[in-house]
Amino acid sequence: LRLIFILVLMSTSAVGLFVSKAILTHNFALMGLNWNLFLAWFPVFLALYAEKKDSFITVSAISMLWLLFFPNAPYIITDLVHLTPQGGNLYWHHQIMIYNYAFVSLICGLLSLYWIQKIWTRTFNPRWSIFFTLSSILLSGYGVFLGRIERFNSWDFFTHPMALLKYVLHSFSNSTA
């Protein structure tokens, strides 16, 4: 509970930096950082929900949903591409704001990964837990690629499943994937 409280404070700090930038500049550019931060919290909520479950099937189902949203947490690091040279003090504000979002999101992801690994160790066994954790990290990298380069989103799994499946199958022959 203390960790969640700290993450809420850190998230509030990131959003506060965005709001102050928007007020100072009358510019709402990078509003998407807030949505990305919101999505970074999904794996945390799913891990907390899975923690209360004991059934192999339920934990597996929640874990697959967790895996679908997990790449959103490290994805925000790729938002560092929005750092552009600017004059004055706003340059530093802009940098600190984006780094704050990236840091909070990464912590959300790592914390949820830690919790999911503990749940898998308890529900299945340590070997399956390690396998799932390592697979999640690799698949997350691929998910970040799908999001940043190919512009797919986690919800495309539900809204455009055939387009996503078609690209995933095609990507096996794509060396950049």
Coordinates of C-alpha atoms in Angstrom, one line a residue:
L1 CA 0.0 0.0 0.0
R2 CA 2.9 2.3 0.8
L3 CA 4.4 1.7 -2.7
I4 CA 1.1 2.4 -4.4
F5 CA 0.8 5.7 -2.4
I6 CA 4.4 6.7 -3.5
L7 CA 3.5 5.8 -7.1
V8 CA 0.4 8.0 -6.9
L9 CA 2.5 10.9 -5.6
M10 CA 5.0 10.4 -8.4
S11 CA 2.3 10.2 -11.0
T12 CA 0.6 13.3 -9.5
S13 CA 4.0 15.1 -9.8
A14 CA 4.3 14.1 -13.4
V15 CA 0.8 15.3 -14.2
G16 CA 1.4 18.5 -12.2
L17 CA 4.5 19.3 -14.4
F18 CA 2.4 18.8 -17.5
V19 CA -0.4 21.0 -16.2
S20 CA 2.0 23.7 -15.2
K21 CA 3.7 23.6 -18.7
A22 CA 0.2 23.7 -20.3
I23 CA -0.7 26.8 -18.2
L24 CA 2.6 28.6 -18.8
T25 CA 2.7 28.0 -22.5
H26 CA -1.0 27.7 -23.4
N27 CA 0.1 24.6 -25.2
F28 CA -1.3 21.1 -24.6
A29 CA 1.3 19.3 -26.7
L30 CA 2.3 15.9 -25.3
M31 CA -1.1 15.4 -23.7
G32 CA -0.6 11.8 -24.7
L33 CA 1.9 11.4 -21.9
N34 CA -1.1 11.4 -19.5
W35 CA -2.8 8.6 -21.4
N36 CA 0.5 6.6 -21.6
L37 CA 0.9 7.0 -17.8
F38 CA -2.7 5.8 -17.3
L39 CA -1.9 2.7 -19.4
A40 CA 1.3 2.1 -17.4
W41 CA -0.9 1.7 -14.3
F42 CA -3.0 -1.1 -15.9
P43 CA -0.3 -3.8 -15.2
V44 CA -0.1 -2.7 -11.6
F45 CA -3.9 -3.0 -11.1
L46 CA -4.0 -6.4 -12.9
A47 CA -1.1 -7.7 -10.7
L48 CA -2.9 -6.5 -7.6
Y49 CA -6.1 -8.2 -8.7
A50 CA -4.2 -11.4 -9.6
E51 CA -2.7 -11.5 -6.1
K52 CA -6.0 -12.3 -4.6
K53 CA -6.6 -15.3 -6.9
D54 CA -5.5 -18.9 -6.4
S55 CA -7.0 -20.7 -9.4
F56 CA -4.5 -21.7 -12.2
I57 CA -7.0 -20.7 -14.8
T58 CA -7.8 -17.4 -13.3
V59 CA -4.2 -16.4 -12.7
S60 CA -3.3 -17.5 -16.2
A61 CA -6.1 -15.4 -17.7
I62 CA -5.3 -12.3 -15.7
S63 CA -1.6 -12.8 -16.5
M64 CA -2.3 -12.9 -20.3
L65 CA -4.3 -9.6 -19.9
W66 CA -1.4 -8.3 -17.8
L67 CA 1.0 -9.3 -20.6
L68 CA -1.1 -7.5 -23.1
F69 CA -0.8 -4.2 -21.2
F70 CA 2.6 -4.6 -19.7
P71 CA 4.5 -3.1 -22.7
N72 CA 2.7 0.2 -22.0
A73 CA 4.9 0.8 -18.9
P74 CA 8.3 0.7 -20.6
Y75 CA 6.8 2.2 -23.8
I76 CA 6.8 5.7 -22.2
I77 CA 10.7 5.6 -22.3
T78 CA 10.4 6.0 -26.0
D79 CA 8.6 9.3 -25.5
L80 CA 12.0 10.7 -24.9
V81 CA 12.1 11.2 -28.7
H82 CA 9.9 14.3 -27.9
L83 CA 12.8 16.0 -26.2
T84 CA 13.8 18.9 -28.5
P85 CA 16.2 21.7 -28.0
Q86 CA 14.4 24.8 -26.7
G87 CA 15.6 28.1 -25.3
G88 CA 15.1 29.3 -21.7
N89 CA 13.9 27.6 -18.6
L90 CA 11.1 25.7 -20.3
Y91 CA 13.7 23.4 -21.9
W92 CA 14.6 22.0 -18.4
H93 CA 10.9 21.9 -17.4
H94 CA 10.1 19.9 -20.5
Q95 CA 13.0 17.5 -19.9
I96 CA 12.2 16.9 -16.2
M97 CA 8.5 16.4 -17.1
I98 CA 9.2 13.7 -19.7
Y99 CA 11.8 12.0 -17.6
N100 CA 9.4 12.0 -14.7
Y101 CA 6.7 10.3 -16.8
A102 CA 9.2 7.8 -18.0
F103 CA 10.5 7.0 -14.6
V104 CA 7.1 6.6 -13.0
S105 CA 5.9 4.3 -15.8
L106 CA 9.0 2.2 -15.6
I107 CA 8.6 1.8 -11.9
C108 CA 4.9 0.8 -12.4
G109 CA 6.1 -1.8 -14.9
L110 CA 8.9 -3.2 -12.8
L111 CA 6.7 -3.4 -9.7
S112 CA 3.9 -5.2 -11.6
L113 CA 6.5 -7.6 -13.1
Y114 CA 7.9 -8.3 -9.6
W115 CA 4.4 -9.0 -8.2
I116 CA 3.4 -11.1 -11.2
Q117 CA 6.5 -13.2 -10.8
K118 CA 5.7 -13.7 -7.1
I119 CA 2.1 -14.8 -8.0
W120 CA 3.4 -17.2 -10.6
T121 CA 5.9 -18.7 -8.1
R122 CA 3.1 -19.2 -5.6
T123 CA 0.5 -20.4 -8.2
F124 CA 2.7 -22.5 -10.4
N125 CA 6.3 -23.0 -9.4
P126 CA 9.6 -21.1 -9.5
R127 CA 10.7 -22.5 -12.9
W128 CA 7.4 -21.4 -14.6
S129 CA 7.7 -18.1 -12.9
I130 CA 11.2 -17.5 -14.3
F131 CA 10.1 -18.6 -17.7
F132 CA 7.0 -16.3 -17.7
T133 CA 9.1 -13.4 -16.4
L134 CA 11.8 -13.7 -19.1
S135 CA 9.2 -14.3 -21.8
S136 CA 7.3 -11.2 -20.6
I137 CA 10.4 -9.1 -20.9
L138 CA 11.1 -10.3 -24.4
L139 CA 7.5 -9.9 -25.5
S140 CA 7.4 -6.5 -23.9
G141 CA 10.3 -5.3 -26.1
Y142 CA 8.3 -6.6 -29.1
G143 CA 5.2 -4.8 -27.8
V144 CA 7.1 -1.5 -27.5
F145 CA 8.3 -2.0 -31.1
L146 CA 4.6 -2.6 -32.2
G147 CA 3.6 0.6 -30.4
R148 CA 6.4 3.0 -31.3
I149 CA 7.3 1.9 -34.8
E150 CA 4.1 0.3 -36.1
R151 CA 1.7 2.4 -34.0
F152 CA -0.4 -0.5 -32.6
N153 CA -2.0 -0.2 -29.2
S154 CA -2.9 -2.8 -26.6
W155 CA -6.6 -2.3 -27.3
D156 CA -6.0 -3.2 -31.0
F157 CA -6.0 -6.7 -29.7
F158 CA -9.7 -6.2 -29.1
T159 CA -10.6 -3.6 -31.8
H160 CA -8.5 -4.7 -34.8
P161 CA -7.4 -8.2 -34.0
M162 CA -7.0 -9.3 -37.6
A163 CA -4.8 -6.4 -38.6
L164 CA -2.6 -7.0 -35.6
L165 CA -2.4 -10.7 -36.2
K166 CA -1.6 -10.1 -39.9
Y167 CA 1.2 -7.7 -38.9
V168 CA 2.6 -10.0 -36.2
L169 CA 2.7 -12.9 -38.7
H170 CA 4.3 -10.7 -41.3
S171 CA 6.9 -9.4 -38.8
F172 CA 8.5 -12.8 -38.4
S173 CA 10.2 -12.0 -41.7
N174 CA 10.9 -8.4 -40.8
S175 CA 14.4 -8.1 -39.4
T176 CA 13.7 -4.7 -37.7
A177 CA 10.9 -6.4 -35.6

